[in-house]
Short mmCIF file of C-alpha atoms in Angstrom, two decimals:
data_model
loop_
_atom_site.label_atom_id
_atom_site.label_comp_id
_atom_site.label_asym_id
_atom_site.label_seq_id
_atom_site.Cartn_x
_atom_site.Cartn_y
_atom_site.Cartn_z
CA MET S 1 33.69 -7.08 4.28
CA SER S 2 30.70 -6.23 6.10
CA SER S 3 27.72 -4.70 4.37
CA LEU S 4 26.91 -1.23 4.84
CA LEU S 5 22.95 -1.73 4.38
CA GLU S 6 22.92 -3.48 7.55
CA VAL S 7 22.95 -1.20 10.34
CA THR S 8 21.78 -2.11 14.16
CA PRO S 9 18.87 0.65 15.14
CA LYS S 10 19.30 2.36 18.35
CA HIS S 11 15.95 1.51 19.23
CA VAL S 12 16.16 -2.76 18.79
CA PRO S 13 12.90 -4.33 18.69
CA PRO S 14 12.53 -6.12 21.67
CA LEU S 15 11.35 -9.30 20.17
CA ASP S 16 12.94 -8.94 16.85
CA PRO S 17 16.58 -7.90 17.60
CA GLY S 18 17.76 -9.12 13.84
CA PHE S 19 15.56 -5.86 12.54
CA ARG S 20 17.97 -3.99 10.06
CA PRO S 21 16.04 -0.81 9.15
CA ALA S 22 15.83 0.18 5.42
CA SER S 23 15.97 3.58 6.13
CA LEU S 24 19.40 3.19 8.27
CA GLY S 25 21.00 0.90 5.86
CA THR S 26 20.40 3.41 3.06
CA ARG S 27 21.47 6.20 4.67
CA ALA S 28 24.67 4.70 5.56
CA TYR S 29 25.23 3.47 2.14
CA LEU S 30 24.57 7.00 0.45
CA ALA S 31 27.01 8.59 3.36
CA ALA S 32 29.76 6.12 2.25
CA VAL S 33 29.22 7.15 -1.40
CA LYS S 34 29.46 10.91 -0.80
CA ALA S 35 32.25 10.67 1.72
CA SER S 36 34.07 8.58 -0.97
CA GLY S 37 33.99 11.45 -3.46
CA GLN S 38 33.74 8.65 -6.07
CA GLY S 39 29.68 8.43 -6.59
CA VAL S 40 28.23 8.11 -9.99
CA PRO S 41 24.89 9.28 -10.93
CA LEU S 42 22.09 6.54 -11.26
CA VAL S 43 18.81 7.48 -12.83
CA LEU S 44 15.92 4.40 -12.41
CA GLY S 45 12.98 4.87 -14.13
CA LEU S 46 9.72 2.96 -14.19
CA ARG S 47 7.12 2.77 -17.27
CA ARG S 48 3.59 1.84 -17.04
CA GLU S 49 0.50 2.75 -19.20
CA GLY S 50 0.39 6.94 -19.65
CA ALA S 51 3.11 7.30 -16.94
CA PHE S 52 6.97 7.12 -16.08
CA SER S 53 8.41 7.53 -12.39
CA VAL S 54 11.95 8.54 -12.13
CA PHE S 55 14.32 8.07 -9.00
CA LYS S 56 17.67 9.62 -9.05
CA THR S 57 20.57 8.61 -6.46
CA GLN S 58 24.25 8.38 -6.32
CA VAL S 59 26.34 5.11 -6.17
CA PHE S 60 29.52 3.65 -6.14
CA ALA S 61 31.19 3.14 -9.77
CA PRO S 62 31.55 -0.47 -10.85
CA GLY S 63 34.61 -1.89 -9.40
CA SER S 64 34.60 -0.61 -5.72
CA ALA S 65 35.04 -2.63 -2.74
CA HIS S 66 31.13 -2.09 -2.61
CA ASP S 67 29.83 -3.87 -5.67
CA ALA S 68 27.50 -6.14 -3.62
CA ASP S 69 26.10 -3.33 -1.28
CA THR S 70 25.45 -1.22 -4.61
CA LEU S 71 23.76 -4.00 -6.40
CA ARG S 72 21.77 -4.99 -3.31
CA TYR S 73 20.77 -1.18 -2.38
CA VAL S 74 19.64 -0.69 -6.11
CA GLU S 75 17.84 -4.11 -6.17
CA ARG S 76 15.85 -2.80 -3.26
CA THR S 77 15.20 0.34 -4.39
CA VAL S 78 13.59 -0.99 -7.54
CA LYS S 79 11.56 -3.17 -5.63
CA PHE S 80 10.09 -0.67 -3.35
CA MET S 81 9.38 1.70 -6.61
CA LEU S 82 7.48 -1.18 -8.07
CA TRP S 83 5.19 -2.05 -5.04
CA GLN S 84 5.05 2.06 -4.62
CA LYS S 85 4.20 2.92 -8.17
CA GLY S 86 3.98 -0.03 -10.46
CA GLY S 87 5.48 -0.74 -13.79
CA HIS S 88 6.12 -3.13 -16.51
CA THR S 89 9.64 -1.72 -17.81
CA ILE S 90 12.36 -0.88 -15.55
CA VAL S 91 14.94 1.70 -17.26
CA VAL S 92 18.45 2.21 -16.05
CA GLY S 93 20.20 4.84 -16.11
CA GLY S 94 23.83 4.25 -15.11
CA ALA S 95 26.60 1.41 -15.30
CA HIS S 96 25.44 -1.75 -17.29
CA GLU S 97 26.29 -4.27 -14.69
CA ILE S 98 23.32 -2.86 -12.47
CA ALA S 99 21.12 -3.53 -15.61
CA ASP S 100 22.30 -6.85 -16.15
CA HIS S 101 21.83 -7.76 -12.64
CA LEU S 102 18.16 -6.50 -12.74
CA ARG S 103 17.63 -8.23 -15.87
CA LYS S 104 18.63 -11.49 -14.49
CA ALA S 105 16.80 -10.76 -11.18
CA TYR S 106 13.35 -9.99 -13.14
CA ALA S 107 13.91 -12.81 -15.70
CA PRO S 108 11.73 -16.20 -15.28
CA GLY S 109 13.33 -18.15 -12.29
CA GLY S 110 15.28 -15.05 -11.23
CA SER S 111 15.15 -14.04 -7.55
CA ARG S 112 12.28 -11.08 -8.52
CA ALA S 113 10.49 -13.38 -11.20
CA PHE S 114 7.21 -13.32 -8.93
CA ASP S 115 7.09 -9.39 -9.08
CA ALA S 116 7.76 -9.29 -13.05
CA GLU S 117 4.86 -11.82 -13.49
CA PHE S 118 2.80 -10.08 -11.19
CA MET S 119 3.07 -6.95 -12.96
CA SER S 120 3.24 -8.15 -16.12
CA ARG S 121 0.33 -10.82 -16.22
CA ASP S 122 -2.08 -9.59 -13.43
CA VAL S 123 -1.65 -5.86 -13.36
CA TYR S 124 -0.45 -4.29 -16.84
CA GLU S 125 -0.93 -6.63 -19.39
CA HIS S 126 2.09 -6.00 -20.70
CA ALA S 127 5.66 -8.04 -21.17
CA PHE S 128 7.96 -7.21 -18.45
CA GLY S 129 11.51 -5.85 -19.34
CA VAL S 130 14.67 -3.96 -18.21
CA GLU S 131 16.05 -1.41 -20.46
CA HIS S 132 19.75 0.19 -20.50
CA THR S 133 20.96 3.72 -21.00
CA THR S 134 22.92 6.42 -19.71
CA PRO S 135 21.86 9.03 -17.05
CA ASP S 136 21.33 11.70 -19.09
CA GLN S 137 18.84 9.68 -21.39
CA VAL S 138 16.27 8.56 -19.05
CA PRO S 139 13.01 10.11 -20.11
CA ALA S 140 11.65 12.93 -17.64
CA SER S 141 8.95 12.10 -15.17
CA GLN S 142 5.41 12.06 -16.14
CA GLU S 143 3.24 11.44 -12.99
CA PRO S 144 -0.39 11.85 -13.79
CA ALA S 145 -2.27 13.02 -11.01
CA ALA S 146 -6.03 13.72 -11.12
CA PRO S 147 -8.10 15.71 -9.15
CA LYS S 148 -10.36 12.74 -7.99
CA GLY S 149 -12.12 13.44 -4.92
CA GLY S 150 -13.50 16.04 -3.14
CA HIS S 151 -16.45 16.70 -5.23
CA LEU S 152 -19.46 17.00 -3.37
CA ASP S 153 -21.97 18.55 -5.75
CA GLY S 154 -25.07 16.63 -7.06
CA CYS S 155 -26.65 13.63 -6.19
CA ARG S 156 -24.08 10.85 -5.48
CA ILE S 157 -23.60 7.28 -4.49
CA GLY S 158 -20.26 6.08 -2.44
CA LEU S 159 -19.84 2.45 -2.16
CA ASP S 160 -17.23 1.02 0.53
CA LEU S 161 -16.58 -2.50 -0.50
CA GLY S 162 -14.73 -4.30 2.66
CA ALA S 163 -14.16 -8.02 3.20
CA SER S 164 -16.51 -8.64 5.86
CA ASP S 165 -18.97 -5.65 5.25
CA ARG S 166 -20.18 -3.35 2.53
CA LYS S 167 -21.37 0.11 3.01
CA VAL S 168 -23.18 2.28 0.81
CA ALA S 169 -24.13 5.96 1.09
CA ALA S 170 -26.45 8.33 -0.69
CA VAL S 171 -24.98 11.81 -0.61
CA ILE S 172 -26.80 15.21 -1.85
CA ASP S 173 -24.38 17.95 -2.13
CA GLY S 174 -21.92 16.62 0.44
CA LYS S 175 -24.39 15.42 2.75
CA ALA S 176 -25.08 11.83 3.47
CA VAL S 177 -29.11 11.42 3.35
CA TYR S 178 -28.91 7.71 3.75
CA SER S 179 -26.35 4.72 4.69
CA GLU S 180 -26.46 1.00 5.10
CA GLU S 181 -24.16 -1.60 6.06
CA VAL S 182 -24.44 -5.02 5.26
CA ILE S 183 -22.52 -7.98 6.63
CA TRP S 184 -21.32 -10.24 3.89
CA ASN S 185 -18.38 -12.76 2.90
CA PRO S 186 -17.47 -12.83 -0.62
CA LYS S 187 -14.04 -14.24 -0.65
CA THR S 188 -15.68 -17.50 -0.69
CA GLU S 189 -18.19 -16.60 -3.57
CA LYS S 190 -17.14 -18.51 -7.04
CA ASP S 191 -20.13 -17.00 -8.70
CA PRO S 192 -19.73 -13.66 -10.61
CA GLU S 193 -23.31 -13.01 -10.52
CA PHE S 194 -23.28 -13.08 -6.64
CA HIS S 195 -20.86 -10.01 -6.64
CA TYR S 196 -22.59 -8.21 -9.56
CA ARG S 197 -26.23 -8.77 -7.66
CA GLU S 198 -24.44 -7.60 -4.14
CA ILE S 199 -23.07 -4.57 -5.98
CA ARG S 200 -26.30 -3.58 -7.98
CA THR S 201 -28.32 -4.15 -4.89
CA ALA S 202 -26.56 -1.66 -2.81
CA LEU S 203 -26.40 0.89 -5.45
CA LYS S 204 -29.94 0.50 -6.57
CA ALA S 205 -30.44 0.91 -2.56
CA ALA S 206 -29.05 4.32 -2.18
CA ALA S 207 -30.23 5.42 -5.57
CA SER S 208 -33.80 5.14 -4.16
CA HIS S 209 -32.98 8.01 -1.64
CA MET S 210 -32.35 10.60 -4.31
CA PRO S 211 -34.20 12.25 -7.01
CA ARG S 212 -31.47 11.37 -9.54
CA VAL S 213 -27.77 9.70 -9.65
CA ASP S 214 -25.47 11.90 -11.02
CA ALA S 215 -22.08 9.74 -10.22
CA ILE S 216 -20.86 6.75 -8.49
CA GLY S 217 -17.56 6.48 -6.63
CA VAL S 218 -16.39 2.73 -5.30
CA SER S 219 -13.73 2.11 -2.54
CA SER S 220 -12.42 -1.55 -2.94
CA ALA S 221 -9.38 -3.55 -2.01
CA GLY S 222 -7.31 -4.30 -4.83
CA ILE S 223 -5.43 -3.07 -7.88
CA TYR S 224 -8.00 -1.05 -10.38
CA ILE S 225 -6.58 0.28 -13.93
CA ASN S 226 -9.16 2.41 -16.02
CA ASN S 227 -11.75 1.02 -13.48
CA ARG S 228 -11.08 -2.35 -14.26
CA ALA S 229 -10.59 -4.77 -11.39
CA MET S 230 -6.72 -6.21 -12.22
CA ILE S 231 -6.26 -7.81 -8.71
CA ALA S 232 -8.70 -7.79 -5.99
CA SER S 233 -9.18 -10.08 -3.05
CA LEU S 234 -12.77 -9.63 -2.63
CA PHE S 235 -13.12 -11.66 -5.72
CA ARG S 236 -10.50 -14.44 -5.03
CA GLY S 237 -12.98 -17.38 -5.21
CA ILE S 238 -13.59 -16.72 -8.78
CA PRO S 239 -12.10 -18.90 -11.59
CA LYS S 240 -9.65 -17.24 -13.37
CA ASP S 241 -11.45 -17.40 -17.03
CA LEU S 242 -14.12 -15.92 -15.28
CA PHE S 243 -12.36 -13.07 -13.70
CA ALA S 244 -11.37 -12.12 -16.88
CA SER S 245 -14.64 -12.06 -18.54
CA ARG S 246 -17.15 -11.32 -15.92
CA ILE S 247 -15.03 -9.68 -12.93
CA LYS S 248 -12.51 -7.13 -14.70
CA PRO S 249 -15.25 -5.16 -16.58
CA ILE S 250 -17.61 -5.56 -13.66
CA PHE S 251 -18.10 -1.93 -12.77
CA LEU S 252 -18.18 -0.79 -16.49
CA ASN S 253 -21.01 -3.18 -17.02
CA ILE S 254 -22.77 -1.72 -13.83
CA ARG S 255 -22.26 1.91 -15.13
CA LYS S 256 -24.35 0.96 -17.96
CA GLU S 257 -27.39 0.23 -15.88
CA PHE S 258 -27.03 4.11 -14.35
CA ASN S 259 -27.03 5.56 -17.62
CA ASN S 260 -23.46 5.71 -17.58
CA VAL S 261 -22.96 8.20 -15.21
CA PRO S 262 -19.57 9.15 -13.94
CA LEU S 263 -17.84 6.14 -12.22
CA GLU S 264 -14.74 5.88 -10.51
CA VAL S 265 -13.26 3.01 -8.75
CA CYS S 266 -10.14 3.56 -6.49
CA ASN S 267 -8.14 1.12 -4.10
CA ASP S 268 -9.52 1.55 -0.40
CA GLY S 269 -6.06 3.00 0.70
CA ASP S 270 -6.14 5.69 -1.51
CA VAL S 271 -9.83 6.73 -0.58
CA THR S 272 -9.02 6.47 3.34
CA ALA S 273 -5.96 8.80 2.73
CA LEU S 274 -8.64 10.88 0.34
CA ALA S 275 -10.89 10.79 3.37
CA GLY S 276 -8.09 12.08 5.75
CA ALA S 277 -7.43 14.95 3.39
CA MET S 278 -10.66 16.10 3.39
CA ASN S 279 -11.08 15.97 6.95
CA LEU S 280 -7.82 17.58 7.54
CA LYS S 281 -8.20 20.05 4.58
CA SER S 282 -4.47 19.39 3.52
CA GLY S 283 -2.83 17.11 1.20
CA ALA S 284 0.51 15.27 1.08
CA VAL S 285 -1.28 12.27 3.02
CA LEU S 286 -0.12 9.15 3.28
CA GLY S 287 -2.38 6.43 5.06
CA VAL S 288 -1.27 3.14 6.75
CA ALA S 289 -3.78 0.69 7.98
CA MET S 290 -2.48 -2.29 9.95
CA GLY S 291 -5.13 -5.18 9.56
CA SER S 292 -5.26 -8.63 7.69
CA SER S 293 -2.08 -7.36 5.73
CA GLU S 294 -0.57 -3.77 5.56
CA ALA S 295 -2.76 -1.36 3.23
CA ALA S 296 -1.65 2.22 2.28
CA GLY S 297 -2.84 4.76 -0.17
CA TYR S 298 -1.60 8.45 -0.71
CA VAL S 299 -3.05 11.99 -1.83
CA THR S 300 -0.31 14.37 -3.13
CA ARG S 301 0.23 17.70 -1.44
CA GLU S 302 -2.55 19.15 -4.18
CA SER S 303 -5.07 16.56 -2.77
CA TYR S 304 -4.54 14.64 -6.22
CA LEU S 305 -5.17 11.07 -6.35
CA THR S 306 -2.67 9.40 -8.50
CA ASP S 307 -2.22 6.17 -10.06
CA TRP S 308 0.41 4.39 -8.06
CA LEU S 309 -0.40 1.15 -6.57
CA SER S 310 0.96 1.67 -2.64
CA GLU S 311 0.90 -2.18 -1.96
CA LEU S 312 3.35 -1.25 0.88
CA ALA S 313 2.83 -4.66 2.49
CA PHE S 314 5.32 -5.79 -0.41
CA ALA S 315 7.94 -2.93 -0.31
CA PRO S 316 10.85 -3.77 1.63
CA VAL S 317 11.56 -2.13 5.02
CA ASP S 318 13.84 -4.64 6.63
CA PHE S 319 17.50 -5.24 4.96
CA ARG S 320 18.67 -8.01 7.27
CA THR S 321 20.11 -11.13 5.36
CA ASP S 322 20.20 -13.59 8.23
CA LYS S 323 16.86 -15.19 8.67
CA PRO S 324 14.30 -12.24 7.81
CA PRO S 325 10.95 -13.33 8.12
CA VAL S 326 9.17 -14.32 4.57
CA ASP S 327 5.91 -13.66 3.45
CA GLU S 328 4.22 -16.66 2.33
CA TRP S 329 2.25 -15.37 -0.65
CA SER S 330 5.50 -13.69 -2.83
CA GLY S 331 8.08 -15.66 -1.20
CA GLU S 332 9.75 -12.34 -0.42
CA ALA S 333 11.58 -11.52 2.96
CA GLY S 334 11.82 -8.12 5.00
CA CYS S 335 8.94 -6.59 3.61
CA GLY S 336 5.87 -4.43 5.10
CA VAL S 337 3.19 -7.11 5.85
CA GLN S 338 5.35 -8.99 8.28
CA TYR S 339 5.92 -5.76 10.59
CA PHE S 340 2.71 -3.66 10.09
CA SER S 341 -0.07 -6.34 10.21
CA GLN S 342 -1.75 -9.05 12.55
CA VAL S 343 0.73 -11.37 10.84
CA ALA S 344 3.40 -9.22 12.48
CA ALA S 345 1.66 -9.35 16.03
CA ILE S 346 1.26 -12.88 15.81
CA ARG S 347 4.76 -13.53 14.63
CA LEU S 348 6.23 -11.55 17.48
CA ALA S 349 3.79 -12.99 20.25
CA GLU S 350 4.82 -16.59 19.05
CA ALA S 351 8.61 -15.10 19.71
CA ALA S 352 7.82 -14.17 23.16
CA GLY S 353 6.19 -17.58 24.19
CA ILE S 354 2.70 -16.19 24.39
CA PRO S 355 0.64 -19.08 23.84
CA LEU S 356 -2.01 -18.81 20.92
CA GLN S 357 -4.91 -21.27 20.09
CA ALA S 358 -3.40 -23.09 16.90
CA ASP S 359 -6.56 -23.43 14.91
CA ALA S 360 -7.63 -19.89 15.80
CA SER S 361 -7.84 -17.52 12.79
CA PRO S 362 -5.53 -14.70 12.44
CA ALA S 363 -8.04 -11.99 13.50
CA GLU S 364 -9.19 -14.28 16.31
CA LYS S 365 -5.34 -14.76 17.22
CA LEU S 366 -4.79 -10.80 17.12
CA LYS S 367 -7.92 -10.22 19.44
CA ALA S 368 -6.21 -12.94 22.06
CA ILE S 369 -2.84 -11.00 21.95
CA GLN S 370 -4.81 -7.37 22.57
CA GLU S 371 -7.15 -9.10 25.27
CA LEU S 372 -3.83 -10.11 27.37
CA MET S 373 -2.56 -6.43 27.65
CA PRO S 374 -4.94 -5.37 30.49
CA ASN S 375 -4.17 -8.36 32.11
CA GLY S 376 -0.15 -7.53 32.41
CA HIS S 377 1.14 -10.45 30.45
CA PRO S 378 4.91 -9.82 31.20
CA LYS S 379 5.95 -9.59 27.32
CA ILE S 380 2.73 -8.44 25.64
CA LYS S 381 3.69 -4.99 26.07
CA GLN S 382 6.90 -6.06 23.71
CA VAL S 383 5.02 -6.92 20.92
CA PHE S 384 3.77 -3.78 20.33
CA GLU S 385 6.88 -1.78 21.43
CA SER S 386 8.36 -3.98 18.57
CA ILE S 387 5.85 -3.12 15.90
CA GLY S 388 6.44 0.77 17.16
CA CYS S 389 10.12 0.34 16.57
CA PHE S 390 9.45 -1.27 12.98
CA LEU S 391 6.82 1.49 12.34
CA GLY S 392 9.07 4.48 13.53
CA TYR S 393 12.13 3.44 11.08
CA ALA S 394 9.96 2.57 8.21
CA ILE S 395 8.35 6.08 8.14
CA ALA S 396 11.59 7.47 7.75
CA HIS S 397 12.34 4.82 4.94
CA TYR S 398 8.72 6.07 3.40
CA ALA S 399 9.81 9.26 3.58
CA ASP S 400 12.65 8.62 1.06
CA PHE S 401 10.08 7.97 -1.34
CA TYR S 402 6.87 9.80 -0.73
CA GLU S 403 6.38 13.60 0.41
CA ILE S 404 4.64 13.33 3.76
CA LYS S 405 3.08 15.91 5.48
CA ASN S 406 0.39 14.20 7.39
CA LEU S 407 0.41 10.22 7.99
CA LEU S 408 -2.60 8.58 9.01
CA ILE S 409 -2.24 5.21 11.14
CA LEU S 410 -5.30 2.93 11.52
CA GLY S 411 -6.24 -0.65 11.58
CA ARG S 412 -7.34 -3.54 14.10
CA VAL S 413 -3.45 -4.01 15.29
CA THR S 414 -3.39 0.02 16.33
CA SER S 415 -6.48 -0.34 18.48
CA GLY S 416 -6.80 -0.34 22.16
CA GLU S 417 -3.61 0.18 24.60
CA GLY S 418 -1.35 -1.62 22.54
CA GLY S 419 -1.84 0.89 19.85
CA VAL S 420 -0.89 3.60 22.38
CA ILE S 421 2.21 1.70 23.10
CA LEU S 422 2.96 1.13 19.53
CA LEU S 423 2.41 4.92 18.29
CA ALA S 424 4.47 6.13 21.15
CA LYS S 425 7.23 4.01 20.43
CA ALA S 426 7.55 5.03 16.65
CA ARG S 427 7.16 8.75 17.45
CA GLU S 428 10.06 8.05 20.08
CA VAL S 429 12.43 6.56 17.34
CA LEU S 430 11.73 9.17 15.00
CA LYS S 431 12.39 11.69 17.30
CA ASP S 432 15.67 10.18 18.30
CA GLU S 433 16.88 9.05 15.13
CA PHE S 434 15.30 11.14 12.58
CA PRO S 435 14.30 14.38 14.25
CA GLN S 436 14.13 16.19 10.68
CA ILE S 437 11.34 14.13 9.63
CA ALA S 438 9.65 13.96 13.07
CA GLY S 439 9.32 17.80 12.66
CA SER S 440 8.01 17.88 9.24
CA LEU S 441 5.01 15.60 9.65
CA GLU S 442 2.29 15.16 11.86
CA ILE S 443 1.06 11.63 12.73
CA HIS S 444 -2.87 11.12 12.94
CA ILE S 445 -4.92 8.26 14.55
CA PRO S 446 -8.73 8.45 13.62
CA GLU S 447 -10.54 8.65 16.90
CA GLU S 448 -13.76 6.45 15.92
CA GLU S 449 -13.65 3.59 13.74
CA SER S 450 -17.36 3.46 13.05
CA ASP S 451 -16.79 7.30 12.11
CA ARG S 452 -14.10 6.51 9.55
CA ARG S 453 -16.20 3.93 7.73
CA VAL S 454 -18.91 6.40 7.27
CA GLY S 455 -16.41 8.86 5.96
CA GLN S 456 -14.76 6.11 3.61
CA ALA S 457 -18.27 5.69 1.49
CA VAL S 458 -18.53 9.65 1.41
CA ALA S 459 -15.20 10.04 0.24
CA ALA S 460 -15.76 7.26 -2.17
CA ALA S 461 -18.78 9.24 -3.62
CA SER S 462 -16.76 12.04 -4.00
CA LEU S 463 -14.42 10.89 -6.40
CA PRO S 464 -15.86 11.26 -9.84
CA SER S 465 -16.44 14.66 -11.01
CA ILE S 466 -19.66 15.66 -12.93
CA PRO S 467 -19.06 17.22 -16.32
CA LYS S 468 -20.65 20.89 -16.02
CA LYS S 469 -23.72 21.20 -18.66
CA ALA S 470 -23.14 23.98 -21.05
#
């Protein structure tokens, strides 16, 4: 029997005809469950420190002709939830067969062992597990969302730590009185003192332009929990033992040098979404950046930041089982990094037979692809049309997990004429396949990358709240 989850889209990516959108597969499965009149409730929960996320759905009862589809639908949904929100314990409120399947998948040596080890060892420092109960016994949702950001009172420092440059701003009552951008290459540095020194130097430079420092906000790629660096590509050169002792508490130690003023460290994707929310004066913002990988961040309807991971590079968007593209880091198939990054552009260009210099870096290859656009290469347009198809269907899938009123699309892949083609195709897919979603959200594209970087540092500065004096 053919899978309900593998649906051929109306808009087939010209350079990747095997693409089977998760958004269409999910809708096809749920429609079949509803039409059968034999659906049973399934409640999925994710537990992490101080939080519990809940996802409610319907599935076929065990023993149906679609058992394989049910297990794959649930497994893909749980994987998306894990990389969207994070967690160390999966709670299954439903059939024990589903819990057994997930328990096997997330066990050592199982198909999802990478996810389990990453979440337990690297992120939450807690053993990973799968629990089973009935749908009515799954705990209520507990989603902490804090009013981080948008605080512009006082004398603040905002620091934006990028992979190729770091930017710092001194902000007094919402106005940037000083900013500085410094080129650096932190990924190859093996000495923790280099990172400590560079971060401290940037903060001291900003502090010298203000009468005092009331608060510090930091934007950086990676996963930060309670202002501790759990996973961060900037520090990938640091040995594991030194990472634990010197890098995890690096911002807590730096805070001590600034009289323990309020300090908040957030993922750069979340700060990008926050900057968008501040500029738009509106919440429910999902930001998606297509660069060396896919980065994402989210701000709630109330313009609050969450404790969610939003690592959508590793969330599934393609349900095909026949030779899906595989991420070399996680070994996972059909996830965002292969569709919304320079990796995707290179993969598609190679499929089109476009010659690229073998020893060039991924960034150089992307630049070469983009430079072919004005020259009218016969297939270069199809690279960006394909990414646009991916994006249109993925937006619909993201909307199943996020409330989205505003969508920010940015990153090097979206620059130039290729970006125009990409976004036009995404809008066409949404309008044609998902008209209700197309009418409920707005897509925004920052006009100037340099302005966005300045805004990122100011948005970072606004992260901490300053306690009111009695």
